[in-house]
Each structure stands twice: as structure tokens, then as C-alpha cells.
Short mmCIF file of C-alpha atoms in Angstrom, two decimals:
data_model
loop_
_atom_site.label_atom_id
_atom_site.label_comp_id
_atom_site.label_asym_id
_atom_site.label_seq_id
_atom_site.Cartn_x
_atom_site.Cartn_y
_atom_site.Cartn_z
CA MET A 1 -8.11 1.69 29.49
CA GLY A 2 -10.10 4.06 27.39
CA VAL A 3 -10.05 7.22 25.37
CA LYS A 4 -8.48 9.54 27.94
CA GLU A 5 -6.12 7.13 29.65
CA ALA A 6 -2.42 8.06 29.93
CA GLY A 7 -2.06 11.78 29.66
CA GLY A 8 -5.66 12.72 28.92
CA GLN A 9 -5.21 12.62 25.15
CA SER A 10 -8.25 13.42 23.05
CA ALA A 11 -9.77 11.16 20.41
CA LYS A 12 -10.16 14.20 18.14
CA LEU A 13 -6.86 14.11 16.33
CA PRO A 14 -5.53 16.11 13.36
CA GLY A 15 -7.55 15.08 10.32
CA VAL A 16 -9.70 12.41 12.01
CA ASP A 17 -12.16 12.04 14.89
CA LEU A 18 -11.82 8.61 16.51
CA THR A 19 -14.21 9.20 19.39
CA GLY A 20 -16.05 5.92 18.76
CA ALA A 21 -12.92 3.78 18.87
CA GLU A 22 -11.41 2.34 22.04
CA LEU A 23 -8.12 4.21 22.09
CA LEU A 24 -5.48 2.64 24.31
CA TRP A 25 -3.04 5.47 24.82
CA ASN A 26 0.73 5.24 25.15
CA TRP A 27 1.16 1.60 26.11
CA ASN A 28 4.80 0.80 26.77
CA GLU A 29 6.89 -1.96 25.22
CA PRO A 30 6.12 -4.77 27.71
CA ALA A 31 2.37 -4.15 27.47
CA LEU A 32 2.40 -4.11 23.66
CA TYR A 33 4.67 -7.18 23.54
CA GLU A 34 2.35 -9.09 25.85
CA GLN A 35 -0.73 -8.15 23.83
CA ALA A 36 0.99 -9.07 20.56
CA VAL A 37 1.65 -12.57 21.91
CA ARG A 38 -2.01 -12.87 22.95
CA ASP A 39 -2.91 -11.93 19.38
CA GLY A 40 -0.76 -14.68 17.86
CA ALA A 41 2.81 -13.36 17.62
CA GLU A 42 5.50 -15.88 18.52
CA ILE A 43 8.59 -15.58 20.70
CA ALA A 44 11.99 -16.57 19.35
CA LYS A 45 14.97 -17.74 21.39
CA GLY A 46 16.29 -14.67 23.15
CA GLY A 47 12.95 -12.86 23.22
CA ALA A 48 12.47 -11.38 19.76
CA LEU A 49 8.87 -11.17 18.57
CA VAL A 50 8.19 -13.07 15.34
CA VAL A 51 5.27 -11.95 13.17
CA LYS A 52 3.94 -12.60 9.68
CA THR A 53 2.57 -9.82 7.47
CA GLY A 54 0.60 -12.00 5.02
CA LYS A 55 0.54 -11.22 1.33
CA HIS A 56 2.21 -7.82 1.73
CA THR A 57 5.87 -8.34 2.64
CA GLY A 58 7.01 -4.94 1.39
CA ARG A 59 5.71 -1.51 0.49
CA SER A 60 2.72 -1.25 -1.86
CA ALA A 61 4.04 1.59 -4.01
CA LYS A 62 1.12 1.50 -6.45
CA ASP A 63 -1.38 1.85 -3.61
CA LYS A 64 -0.02 5.12 -2.22
CA PHE A 65 -1.91 8.36 -2.94
CA VAL A 66 -1.65 12.05 -2.10
CA VAL A 67 -4.79 14.18 -1.91
CA ARG A 68 -4.66 16.75 -4.71
CA ASP A 69 -6.12 20.02 -3.44
CA ALA A 70 -5.25 23.71 -3.08
CA GLU A 71 -2.46 22.84 -0.62
CA THR A 72 -0.72 20.35 -2.89
CA GLU A 73 -1.64 21.38 -6.45
CA ASN A 74 1.56 23.35 -6.98
CA THR A 75 3.82 21.81 -4.33
CA VAL A 76 3.66 18.05 -4.99
CA TRP A 77 5.64 16.35 -7.77
CA TRP A 78 2.68 14.77 -9.54
CA ASP A 79 4.84 12.87 -12.03
CA ASN A 80 5.93 10.76 -9.06
CA ASN A 81 2.85 10.79 -6.82
CA ALA A 82 -0.59 9.33 -7.56
CA ALA A 83 -3.46 11.71 -6.87
CA MET A 84 -6.66 11.16 -4.87
CA THR A 85 -9.49 13.68 -4.91
CA PRO A 86 -10.66 15.32 -1.66
CA GLU A 87 -14.05 13.68 -2.19
CA GLN A 88 -12.54 10.21 -2.49
CA PHE A 89 -10.46 10.83 0.63
CA GLU A 90 -13.51 11.98 2.59
CA THR A 91 -15.36 8.81 1.67
CA LEU A 92 -12.33 6.74 2.63
CA ARG A 93 -12.02 8.53 5.97
CA LYS A 94 -15.68 8.04 6.86
CA ASP A 95 -15.57 4.36 5.93
CA MET A 96 -12.36 3.69 7.86
CA VAL A 97 -13.61 5.51 10.96
CA ALA A 98 -16.83 3.49 10.80
CA HIS A 99 -14.81 0.28 10.42
CA ILE A 100 -12.81 0.81 13.61
CA GLN A 101 -15.72 1.89 15.81
CA GLY A 102 -15.65 -0.12 19.02
CA ARG A 103 -12.30 -1.74 18.19
CA PRO A 104 -9.31 -1.43 20.51
CA MET A 105 -6.70 0.75 18.81
CA TYR A 106 -3.22 1.34 20.17
CA ALA A 107 -2.57 5.09 20.11
CA GLN A 108 0.68 6.85 20.87
CA ILE A 109 2.26 10.24 20.53
CA LEU A 110 5.82 9.98 19.23
CA PHE A 111 8.32 12.35 17.66
CA GLY A 112 9.67 12.27 14.15
CA GLY A 113 13.06 14.00 14.42
CA ALA A 114 15.73 14.41 17.10
CA ASP A 115 16.25 18.14 16.47
CA LYS A 116 14.07 19.85 19.07
CA ASP A 117 13.59 22.87 16.82
CA HIS A 118 12.22 20.78 13.95
CA ARG A 119 10.78 17.56 15.36
CA LEU A 120 7.14 16.77 14.67
CA PRO A 121 4.80 15.09 17.19
CA PHE A 122 2.73 12.35 15.54
CA ALA A 123 -0.34 10.55 16.81
CA VAL A 124 0.14 6.99 15.55
CA VAL A 125 -2.96 4.80 15.88
CA THR A 126 -2.53 1.11 15.07
CA GLU A 127 -4.95 -1.80 15.01
CA LEU A 128 -2.23 -4.36 15.75
CA ALA A 129 -0.34 -4.31 19.04
CA TRP A 130 2.87 -5.39 17.36
CA HIS A 131 2.56 -2.42 14.99
CA GLY A 132 2.50 -0.26 18.11
CA LEU A 133 5.66 -1.92 19.40
CA PHE A 134 7.28 -1.52 15.97
CA ILE A 135 6.64 2.20 15.76
CA ARG A 136 7.76 2.79 19.36
CA HIS A 137 11.08 1.29 18.28
CA LEU A 138 11.27 3.30 15.07
CA LEU A 139 10.21 6.77 16.17
CA ARG A 140 11.44 8.83 19.10
CA ARG A 141 9.67 8.55 22.44
CA PRO A 142 8.85 11.71 24.41
CA SER A 143 9.70 11.96 28.08
CA ALA A 144 6.94 11.44 30.63
CA GLU A 145 6.82 15.20 31.19
CA GLU A 146 6.58 15.96 27.47
CA GLN A 147 3.89 13.35 26.97
CA GLU A 148 1.57 15.05 29.46
CA SER A 149 1.35 18.25 27.42
CA LEU A 150 2.10 17.15 23.83
CA THR A 151 -0.40 17.92 21.10
CA PRO A 152 0.06 15.90 17.91
CA GLU A 153 0.46 17.82 14.66
CA PHE A 154 -0.10 14.89 12.30
CA THR A 155 -2.06 11.64 12.59
CA ILE A 156 -1.37 8.21 11.08
CA VAL A 157 -4.11 5.60 11.31
CA ASN A 158 -3.13 2.06 10.34
CA ALA A 159 -5.99 -0.47 10.16
CA PRO A 160 -4.90 -3.61 8.24
CA SER A 161 -8.35 -5.22 8.51
CA PHE A 162 -9.94 -2.35 6.56
CA GLU A 163 -10.16 -2.99 2.84
CA ALA A 164 -10.54 -0.15 0.38
CA ASP A 165 -13.03 -0.29 -2.49
CA PRO A 166 -11.44 0.87 -5.77
CA THR A 167 -14.78 1.98 -7.18
CA ARG A 168 -15.75 3.89 -4.06
CA HIS A 169 -12.37 5.24 -2.96
CA GLY A 170 -10.47 5.62 -6.24
CA THR A 171 -7.78 3.14 -5.22
CA ASN A 172 -6.08 0.45 -7.30
CA SER A 173 -6.86 -2.38 -4.90
CA GLU A 174 -8.12 -3.10 -1.40
CA THR A 175 -4.82 -1.70 -0.08
CA VAL A 176 -4.45 2.03 0.44
CA ILE A 177 -1.98 4.54 1.83
CA ALA A 178 -3.63 7.95 1.52
CA VAL A 179 -1.78 11.13 2.55
CA ASN A 180 -3.70 14.35 3.16
CA PHE A 181 -1.18 17.14 3.76
CA ALA A 182 -3.80 19.88 4.15
CA GLU A 183 -5.62 18.02 6.92
CA ARG A 184 -2.46 16.40 8.30
CA VAL A 185 -3.53 12.78 8.31
CA VAL A 186 -2.48 9.49 6.70
CA LEU A 187 -4.88 6.55 6.38
CA ILE A 188 -3.42 3.06 5.84
CA GLY A 189 -5.53 -0.02 5.19
CA GLY A 190 -5.37 -3.48 3.68
CA THR A 191 -1.72 -4.24 4.54
CA SER A 192 0.05 -5.57 7.64
CA TYR A 193 3.52 -4.58 6.46
CA ALA A 194 4.66 -2.25 9.26
CA GLY A 195 7.09 -0.35 7.05
CA GLU A 196 4.17 1.61 5.57
CA THR A 197 3.85 3.55 8.84
CA LYS A 198 7.57 4.27 9.03
CA LYS A 199 7.73 5.49 5.44
CA SER A 200 4.59 7.59 5.88
CA VAL A 201 6.43 9.54 8.57
CA PHE A 202 9.37 9.98 6.20
CA THR A 203 7.08 11.18 3.40
CA ILE A 204 5.49 13.76 5.69
CA LEU A 205 8.84 15.11 6.87
CA ASN A 206 10.05 15.19 3.26
CA TYR A 207 7.12 17.47 2.48
CA LEU A 208 7.15 19.75 5.53
CA LEU A 209 10.83 20.31 6.30
CA PRO A 210 12.01 21.91 3.02
CA LYS A 211 9.63 24.80 3.71
CA LYS A 212 11.81 25.47 6.78
CA SER A 213 15.04 25.14 4.74
CA VAL A 214 15.72 21.82 6.46
CA MET A 215 17.03 19.06 4.17
CA PRO A 216 15.37 15.62 4.58
CA MET A 217 17.62 12.77 3.46
CA HIS A 218 17.34 9.03 2.81
CA CYS A 219 20.79 8.24 4.19
CA SER A 220 22.85 6.92 7.06
CA VAL A 221 25.07 9.15 9.22
CA ASN A 222 28.07 8.52 11.44
CA VAL A 223 30.64 10.69 13.20
CA GLY A 224 34.25 10.24 14.25
CA SER A 225 36.03 11.29 17.43
CA SER A 226 37.08 14.57 15.78
CA ALA A 227 33.45 15.64 15.18
CA ASP A 228 33.91 14.73 11.50
CA SER A 229 30.38 13.64 10.65
CA ALA A 230 29.56 12.01 7.32
CA VAL A 231 26.41 11.39 5.30
CA PHE A 232 26.02 8.16 3.29
CA PHE A 233 23.50 8.16 0.45
CA GLY A 234 22.83 4.90 -1.34
CA LEU A 235 20.13 2.63 -2.71
CA SER A 236 19.64 -0.96 -1.60
CA GLY A 237 22.66 -3.17 -2.21
CA THR A 238 25.25 -0.39 -2.36
CA GLY A 239 26.67 -0.98 1.15
CA LYS A 240 25.10 1.99 2.97
CA THR A 241 24.44 0.09 6.19
CA THR A 242 27.68 -1.89 6.11
CA LEU A 243 29.99 1.04 5.41
CA SER A 244 28.37 3.45 7.86
CA ALA A 245 28.57 0.84 10.65
CA ASP A 246 32.20 1.53 11.51
CA PRO A 247 33.40 0.47 15.00
CA GLU A 248 35.71 3.49 15.06
CA ARG A 249 32.84 5.92 14.47
CA THR A 250 29.53 6.60 16.24
CA LEU A 251 26.39 5.65 14.33
CA ILE A 252 23.81 8.45 14.37
CA GLY A 253 21.28 6.48 12.32
CA ASP A 254 20.98 4.06 9.43
CA ASP A 255 18.19 5.37 7.21
CA GLU A 256 16.51 8.78 7.60
CA HIS A 257 18.00 12.12 8.63
CA GLY A 258 17.58 15.86 8.44
CA TRP A 259 20.11 18.65 8.00
CA SER A 260 19.12 21.87 9.73
CA GLU A 261 20.88 25.02 10.88
CA ASN A 262 21.76 23.01 14.01
CA GLY A 263 23.51 20.18 12.16
CA LEU A 264 22.49 16.61 11.29
CA PHE A 265 19.75 14.75 13.14
CA ASN A 266 18.15 11.34 12.98
CA PHE A 267 14.44 11.24 12.21
CA GLU A 268 14.16 7.94 14.06
CA GLY A 269 15.01 6.28 17.34
CA GLY A 270 15.49 2.80 15.94
CA CYS A 271 16.51 0.70 12.95
CA TYR A 272 14.61 -1.40 10.40
CA ALA A 273 17.17 -3.78 8.94
CA LYS A 274 16.93 -6.48 6.32
CA MET A 275 17.26 -9.90 7.91
CA ILE A 276 17.50 -12.21 4.92
CA ARG A 277 20.88 -13.99 4.86
CA LEU A 278 22.15 -11.76 7.65
CA SER A 279 25.61 -12.89 8.72
CA ALA A 280 27.02 -12.88 12.24
CA GLU A 281 30.47 -12.36 10.71
CA ALA A 282 29.62 -9.53 8.28
CA GLU A 283 27.02 -7.71 10.43
CA PRO A 284 27.64 -8.77 14.05
CA ASP A 285 25.81 -5.87 15.71
CA ILE A 286 22.66 -6.22 13.62
CA TYR A 287 22.78 -10.01 13.91
CA ALA A 288 22.88 -9.69 17.71
CA THR A 289 19.54 -7.88 17.73
CA THR A 290 17.78 -11.02 16.48
CA SER A 291 18.22 -12.56 19.91
CA MET A 292 17.32 -9.48 21.94
CA TRP A 293 14.07 -9.02 23.81
CA GLY A 294 11.48 -6.97 21.96
CA THR A 295 13.04 -6.91 18.49
CA VAL A 296 10.18 -7.26 15.99
CA LEU A 297 11.02 -9.76 13.25
CA GLU A 298 8.79 -9.66 10.19
CA ASN A 299 8.49 -12.78 8.02
CA VAL A 300 11.57 -14.47 9.49
CA VAL A 301 11.35 -18.27 9.49
CA MET A 302 11.56 -19.89 12.94
CA ASP A 303 11.63 -23.51 14.05
CA PRO A 304 8.45 -23.91 16.16
CA ARG A 305 10.12 -26.30 18.60
CA SER A 306 13.63 -24.97 19.14
CA ARG A 307 12.63 -21.34 18.46
CA GLU A 308 15.81 -20.98 16.44
CA LEU A 309 15.72 -18.55 13.52
CA ASP A 310 16.69 -19.43 9.97
CA LEU A 311 17.72 -16.12 8.42
CA ASP A 312 18.66 -17.81 5.14
CA ASP A 313 15.14 -19.10 4.53
CA ALA A 314 13.22 -16.79 2.18
CA THR A 315 10.05 -18.92 2.22
CA LEU A 316 7.97 -16.13 3.77
CA ALA A 317 9.73 -13.18 2.15
CA GLU A 318 12.93 -12.07 0.51
CA ASN A 319 12.37 -8.77 2.34
CA SER A 320 12.34 -10.15 5.88
CA ARG A 321 12.95 -7.34 8.37
CA GLY A 322 13.87 -6.59 11.96
CA ALA A 323 12.89 -3.50 13.95
CA TYR A 324 14.72 -2.59 17.14
CA PRO A 325 15.76 0.48 19.18
CA ILE A 326 19.02 2.06 18.07
CA SER A 327 20.31 1.47 21.61
CA TYR A 328 20.57 -2.22 20.66
CA ILE A 329 23.54 -1.27 18.41
CA LYS A 330 26.76 -0.94 20.41
CA GLY A 331 28.11 2.58 20.46
CA ALA A 332 25.19 4.15 18.58
CA SER A 333 24.13 7.69 19.44
CA GLU A 334 20.98 7.83 21.52
CA ASP A 335 20.34 11.57 21.20
CA GLY A 336 20.46 11.24 17.39
CA ARG A 337 22.23 14.53 16.72
CA THR A 338 25.63 15.62 15.46
CA VAL A 339 27.43 18.53 13.79
CA HIS A 340 27.28 19.65 10.16
CA PRO A 341 28.91 17.09 7.88
CA LYS A 342 32.47 17.33 6.61
CA ASN A 343 31.86 14.70 3.95
CA ILE A 344 28.99 13.40 1.83
CA ILE A 345 29.36 9.93 0.34
CA MET A 346 27.16 8.88 -2.58
CA LEU A 347 27.31 5.10 -2.92
CA THR A 348 26.64 3.23 -6.13
CA ALA A 349 27.07 -0.40 -7.11
CA ASP A 350 28.05 -0.03 -10.75
CA ALA A 351 27.54 -3.44 -12.34
CA PHE A 352 28.76 -2.06 -15.69
CA GLY A 353 32.31 -1.99 -14.28
CA VAL A 354 32.91 1.58 -15.48
CA LEU A 355 33.05 3.90 -12.47
CA PRO A 356 36.18 4.28 -10.31
CA PRO A 357 36.14 3.13 -6.67
CA ILE A 358 36.09 6.76 -5.52
CA ALA A 359 35.80 10.18 -7.19
CA LYS A 360 35.60 13.71 -5.84
CA LEU A 361 32.59 15.79 -6.90
CA THR A 362 32.12 19.54 -7.18
CA PRO A 363 28.93 20.88 -5.56
CA HIS A 364 27.27 20.99 -8.99
CA GLN A 365 28.36 17.45 -9.78
CA ALA A 366 27.08 16.39 -6.37
CA MET A 367 23.67 17.86 -7.20
CA TYR A 368 23.72 16.11 -10.58
CA HIS A 369 24.49 12.71 -9.06
CA PHE A 370 22.07 13.29 -6.16
CA LEU A 371 19.25 13.97 -8.61
CA SER A 372 20.34 10.98 -10.71
CA GLY A 373 20.48 8.52 -7.79
CA TYR A 374 22.28 5.88 -9.87
CA THR A 375 23.05 2.28 -9.12
CA ALA A 376 22.90 -0.85 -11.26
CA LYS A 377 21.25 -4.22 -10.86
CA VAL A 378 23.02 -7.35 -11.96
CA ALA A 379 21.76 -9.45 -14.83
CA GLY A 380 18.74 -11.50 -13.83
CA THR A 381 17.97 -15.14 -14.32
CA GLU A 382 15.55 -14.47 -17.18
CA LYS A 383 16.68 -16.24 -20.35
CA GLY A 384 18.56 -13.93 -22.70
CA VAL A 385 19.16 -11.18 -20.14
CA THR A 386 22.94 -11.02 -19.84
CA GLU A 387 23.68 -7.35 -19.16
CA PRO A 388 23.34 -5.22 -16.03
CA SER A 389 20.44 -2.77 -15.85
CA ALA A 390 20.77 0.83 -14.69
CA THR A 391 18.55 2.05 -11.86
CA PHE A 392 17.98 5.76 -11.27
CA SER A 393 16.08 6.70 -8.10
CA THR A 394 16.24 10.46 -7.72
CA CYS A 395 17.52 11.78 -4.38
CA PHE A 396 18.30 8.13 -3.54
CA GLY A 397 14.68 7.73 -2.46
CA ALA A 398 12.15 8.67 -5.16
CA PRO A 399 9.19 6.75 -3.63
CA PHE A 400 9.24 9.04 -0.58
CA MET A 401 9.70 12.39 -2.34
CA PRO A 402 6.45 14.38 -2.50
CA ARG A 403 8.16 17.53 -3.77
CA HIS A 404 9.99 17.98 -7.04
CA PRO A 405 13.55 16.59 -6.81
CA ALA A 406 15.01 19.95 -7.80
CA GLU A 407 13.83 21.41 -4.47
CA TYR A 408 15.85 18.85 -2.56
CA GLY A 409 18.78 19.16 -4.95
CA ASN A 410 18.95 22.96 -4.65
CA LEU A 411 18.71 22.75 -0.87
CA LEU A 412 21.50 20.18 -0.72
CA ARG A 413 23.71 22.22 -3.06
CA ASP A 414 23.25 25.34 -0.92
CA LEU A 415 24.08 23.47 2.29
CA ILE A 416 27.18 21.92 0.71
CA ASN A 417 28.38 25.38 -0.33
CA GLU A 418 27.53 26.99 3.01
CA HIS A 419 29.41 24.41 5.07
CA GLY A 420 32.24 23.61 2.67
CA VAL A 421 31.42 19.89 2.51
CA ASP A 422 33.56 17.50 0.48
CA CYS A 423 31.51 15.20 -1.75
CA TRP A 424 32.53 11.79 -3.02
CA LEU A 425 31.09 9.20 -5.36
CA VAL A 426 32.03 5.70 -4.16
CA ASN A 427 31.56 2.66 -6.38
CA THR A 428 31.09 -0.60 -4.48
CA GLY A 429 30.20 -2.46 -7.69
CA TRP A 430 32.38 -4.16 -10.27
CA THR A 431 35.87 -3.67 -11.65
CA GLY A 432 37.82 -5.37 -14.46
CA GLY A 433 34.67 -5.77 -16.50
CA PRO A 434 30.89 -5.82 -16.01
CA TYR A 435 29.03 -8.26 -13.80
CA GLY A 436 29.76 -11.77 -15.05
CA VAL A 437 33.22 -10.80 -16.32
CA GLY A 438 34.82 -8.58 -13.69
CA LYS A 439 34.88 -8.94 -9.92
CA ARG A 440 33.23 -7.07 -7.07
CA MET A 441 35.18 -4.10 -5.73
CA PRO A 442 37.27 -5.38 -2.78
CA ILE A 443 35.70 -4.22 0.50
CA LYS A 444 39.16 -3.74 2.04
CA GLU A 445 40.07 -1.16 -0.59
CA THR A 446 36.67 0.54 -0.33
CA ARG A 447 37.13 0.95 3.42
CA ALA A 448 40.69 2.28 2.93
CA LEU A 449 39.44 4.87 0.43
CA LEU A 450 36.60 5.88 2.73
CA ARG A 451 38.95 6.29 5.67
CA ALA A 452 41.20 8.51 3.55
CA ALA A 453 38.22 10.61 2.46
CA LEU A 454 36.81 10.94 5.98
CA ASP A 455 40.10 11.80 7.70
CA GLY A 456 40.91 14.43 5.04
CA SER A 457 44.10 12.82 3.75
CA LEU A 458 42.56 12.05 0.36
CA ASN A 459 42.23 15.77 -0.34
CA THR A 460 46.03 16.01 -0.67
CA ALA A 461 46.25 13.21 -3.27
CA GLN A 462 47.05 13.81 -6.93
CA PHE A 463 43.87 13.70 -9.04
CA ARG A 464 43.08 13.19 -12.71
CA GLU A 465 39.88 14.19 -14.48
CA ASP A 466 37.80 11.32 -15.81
CA PRO A 467 37.40 11.98 -19.56
CA VAL A 468 33.79 10.77 -19.70
CA PHE A 469 32.27 11.67 -16.31
CA GLY A 470 34.32 14.77 -15.56
CA PHE A 471 34.86 14.11 -11.85
CA GLN A 472 38.26 14.01 -10.15
CA VAL A 473 39.79 10.57 -9.50
CA PRO A 474 42.81 10.03 -7.23
CA VAL A 475 45.86 8.63 -8.99
CA SER A 476 47.38 6.94 -5.95
CA VAL A 477 46.16 6.20 -2.41
CA PRO A 478 48.20 4.33 0.26
CA GLY A 479 46.96 0.78 0.71
CA VAL A 480 45.12 0.69 -2.62
CA ASP A 481 46.34 -0.83 -5.89
CA ASP A 482 46.89 2.09 -8.29
CA SER A 483 45.39 0.14 -11.18
CA LEU A 484 42.09 -0.15 -9.30
CA LEU A 485 41.80 3.65 -9.38
CA ASP A 486 41.82 3.60 -13.18
CA PRO A 487 38.91 1.31 -14.19
CA ARG A 488 39.94 1.28 -17.85
CA SER A 489 43.31 -0.25 -16.96
CA THR A 490 41.58 -3.19 -15.23
CA TRP A 491 39.80 -4.25 -18.44
CA ASP A 492 41.55 -6.60 -20.86
CA ASP A 493 39.60 -5.08 -23.75
CA LYS A 494 40.08 -1.31 -23.56
CA GLN A 495 37.74 -0.61 -26.48
CA ALA A 496 35.03 -2.59 -24.74
CA TYR A 497 35.52 -0.38 -21.66
CA ASP A 498 35.21 2.78 -23.79
CA ALA A 499 31.99 1.50 -25.33
CA GLN A 500 30.59 0.59 -21.91
CA ALA A 501 31.55 3.97 -20.41
CA ASN A 502 29.89 5.84 -23.27
CA LYS A 503 26.81 3.66 -22.94
CA LEU A 504 26.47 4.40 -19.24
CA ALA A 505 27.08 8.11 -19.85
CA GLY A 506 24.25 8.05 -22.36
CA MET A 507 21.95 6.50 -19.77
CA PHE A 508 22.78 9.29 -17.33
CA ILE A 509 22.08 11.95 -19.95
CA LYS A 510 18.80 10.39 -21.02
CA ASN A 511 17.61 10.00 -17.43
CA PHE A 512 18.50 13.62 -16.56
CA GLU A 513 16.42 15.14 -19.38
CA LYS A 514 13.42 15.46 -17.05
CA PHE A 515 15.44 17.65 -14.66
CA GLU A 516 17.18 19.93 -17.16
CA SER A 517 14.58 22.71 -17.08
CA HIS A 518 14.66 22.76 -13.26
CA VAL A 519 18.39 23.19 -12.67
CA SER A 520 21.04 25.79 -13.44
CA GLU A 521 23.36 25.65 -16.43
CA SER A 522 26.27 24.76 -14.16
CA VAL A 523 24.43 21.62 -12.99
CA ARG A 524 23.55 20.69 -16.57
CA GLU A 525 27.23 21.08 -17.43
CA ALA A 526 28.07 18.53 -14.71
CA ALA A 527 26.67 15.78 -16.93
CA PRO A 528 29.02 13.19 -18.41
CA THR A 529 29.96 13.48 -22.07
CA ALA A 530 28.90 10.86 -24.57
CA PRO A 531 28.58 10.61 -28.36
CA ALA A 532 25.24 11.98 -29.55
CA ALA A 533 24.22 8.63 -30.96
CA VAL A 534 24.74 6.94 -27.60
CA ALA A 535 23.02 9.72 -25.67
CA ALA A 536 19.95 9.40 -27.89
CA GLU A 537 19.52 5.66 -27.26
#
């Protein structure tokens, strides 16, 4: 099987000429699975493939670079993206191409995006067979007819055995993820963590789609029987996967989506779920994939004799992962498309115990909170650290945003206005006090509030305006304790609540300073209010 096997694909791909490599084109899942086992992958009970990624068990954020050239000089958000010169990239490309000469490389053409008007065909070239299986799960596979005539528009080359030279290539270590938008190629080396390929696709779509007025989003999406689709934004630990996986609604996707003139669409054809401490009771559908043939399990501990998995064992990684086709989730959408959303949910886990369990946002408030991307981490185990810490990740996915956040925020605001979308801020964090004093928001009440928001009944509730954050909070919702809707009333010490609310408001204001010159006055006015002394902290 050589360069022109399976569809006659060329080795001259966008941004890179791999003529000297042994390109094995478009191998299917059984062939890649079989080769991965030959290469050392193990088989778990049920047929999942178990692999180890070595020292890299997550993304290498400090090793990602964007080539700074005429194409990107004024389009990339350089405060958030590390630059590489065209000369450094050229040296890196030559060295990586030389490194893989004569090596078998598993090459495939796959789509990023389910919307046929906006999907992008990628050539994905991987050194490891299990990486090939992984990306066939995660991206969208063309039909046999499409594959015969498809020409890739972007190339990703992933060669874990290649090590970058910081002096020669301008990198920070031997690991590199280098994105060249002008030449439409990504080079990945020095890491076996497969998520780098997945997130490279997301980064590329985040750069290209806004130029077409298509909104890329780090979110999950589901839809009810009444074509009432919903978008769920949220950082890790906020409940995005759990709350969007509703047996009464169809899952469109769990992580990456676009919003075009045609509606919502999944970028992917699979899921990449955290496995650590996964529970059969809490996440039955995801848990079931761990015993399905072909699921790729990264850094999951397995008994070598019984082939039983121990999902609670974090010896290899806290960030153990599983990749599988979305068809492995019961009732999930396979075409990955749905109508324009009726609701947008922004999830936060507020460990300060200040925010209400649900609040309605105006379009300008929605843009403000989208750009803020707030959640909170609980107090760590470090001696003396007793308070929660605020985390702000703009657009709920700052590491993957090549453009300035205001571009995404303005696009989202316009789409919300155009389609009359209701926007909600949902707090899955703490109530009755901060972490360590209060308790976690009851999941039963969170689900009841979400159901009321999604079926439209919450819109008829009586609302009050929060005096600090300015959003509208329902006063009473069937099935929910009224006191829970007023966070201040759940605190024994009301003055302590006021101080905590003002403190958090000040953190929002301080964080948003970098966006103030990029947004309209109405968005700036959507900020919470806080005493000047607190805001200046």
C-alpha cells in the first residue's frame, strides 16, 4: 500500500510535500485497530483499545505556535497566541519531512464540520496507527463516492517521534504544534497525546469560519422533539456533558459546533470524554463505550490478566480519555445538524456561592458573560489556600481562539438578536456559602430549572433584578425551593454574602478591562456593579 493507494490521493498536500514518505491512504477502523495492536496497543475486555501517551497526558499549551506573517499579522489575537517566524516554520517543515522519509504514515481525508456548505476537508497524516483510528472516530468520514474526488484544503501532520530543537526552530521544548494559516498546514511533533490533532482542527475552524459569518463554538448541543435546540457553553467541571446528555433530547454533539445560516452543526463525528472516575450510574452511556469495540482509551489503567479497566486509578493520568464514534451514544444524532437554537445556556460552577442557580441574560449581558467565560476552582490542598479561585477563559475556550474574542462575541450577539434566542446563566456551583461552607447546587433542581428554560415555561415566571450582577432571576419556579433562587437568603451571614458578591463583581470588572475598547457601550454597561475599591483590587 503506497502513495496512491485508495482513491489516488497525492503526496503533495496543502503546505507540505510528503512524496518520500510511505503514505497509507484511508485505512478503515479494523485495519488501523489491527496495526495498533501490532505496534503495542492492548485490548481491554469488550474490545476497547488501550494506549499510553507517555509524558504528555494532555495538551501542551506552551508549545503551540502560529506563524506570524502577512496573513495573520492583523487577524490573530497575539496576546493569546505565541508567534513563530516563517523562517523558523520553514526549517521545522524541512526537518520534519526529512524525519518521516521512508516511514509508514497513515493518511486520511476527513471532514471537519457536518454542514455541507461549510465543512472543510482535512488531510490528516499520523505516524501512529492508533492516532489514525482516533481521528477517524473524532472527525467526519466522507462517503466512498466523496473520497474518490475529495481534495484536502488543510493538512495536519502528527509525528510524535520527531523532536523539535528550540534553538533551531524557535520552540520552547522538543514538543511543537505549529499552525501556518497562510499555507494551510499544522505540524505536530514530540507528543503522543492524540487530543492535539483534534484541537488543531478546532483552532483552524475557529480561524476560518468567522470570515464566512459562521460562529465556531466550544459547546455541546442537544435538541428536543419540538425542534427546540439548545447550546451549552461551559468550562471543565461545570456539567456541560452531564446536562446536555438528556435522555429526552437528542445529542447533536458534546464539544465543538458551528452556527451558520443553516442552523447548528457538529464539527465532529465522535466524542472525546474524560474517563477518570467515570460512573456507570452517573454517566451510563459514556461508561458503556469503555467496553465497546474500537473505543480508544488513553492512559486508562487495565489489569493485564483480566483485562478489566480501573477508571478510578489516576496512576497514568488524571486526564485519562476515551475516543469513540458518536453512534456509540444511544439516541445521538448521526448527521450532526439541527435548527437554530431557541436557548443558549452558559454554565458556571461558582465556588464563591454568590450566583443564583439560573438567571436570564439580555443579548448584551450574554456577550459580556461569553467574553468573560467565568467559572471557579475550589480551594486546593496547598497549605494556607482556603478560598476559591476565579477562572476566566474567554469564549469558554481561550486556548483555541486564534482571533480576538470580540470577533466571536460580536458574531454571537448578532446571531442571538437575529434568531431571538433566550440566554441563561446557570450556576452548578455552590449555595449557602462558598466551597467549604455551603453545599453543591442540587442536580435535581438544576435539571428542573433547565427543563423550564428549554420548554419556554420559565419565560412566564416573575423575575427580580440582581442588585450586583444586573441579570434577571426568577422568583419562583415549580419544583424548586424559592430560597435557592435567592442566594443571599441561603447564607447565614448576609453581610458576608454581600462582601463575597462585591468581591466577585470586582473580579469580573478587572478581567473585562482588556475587552472594553473592543465592545460597544451597551456591552460595557452589562458589567456587574461593585464598589470602586473592590473593582480596583
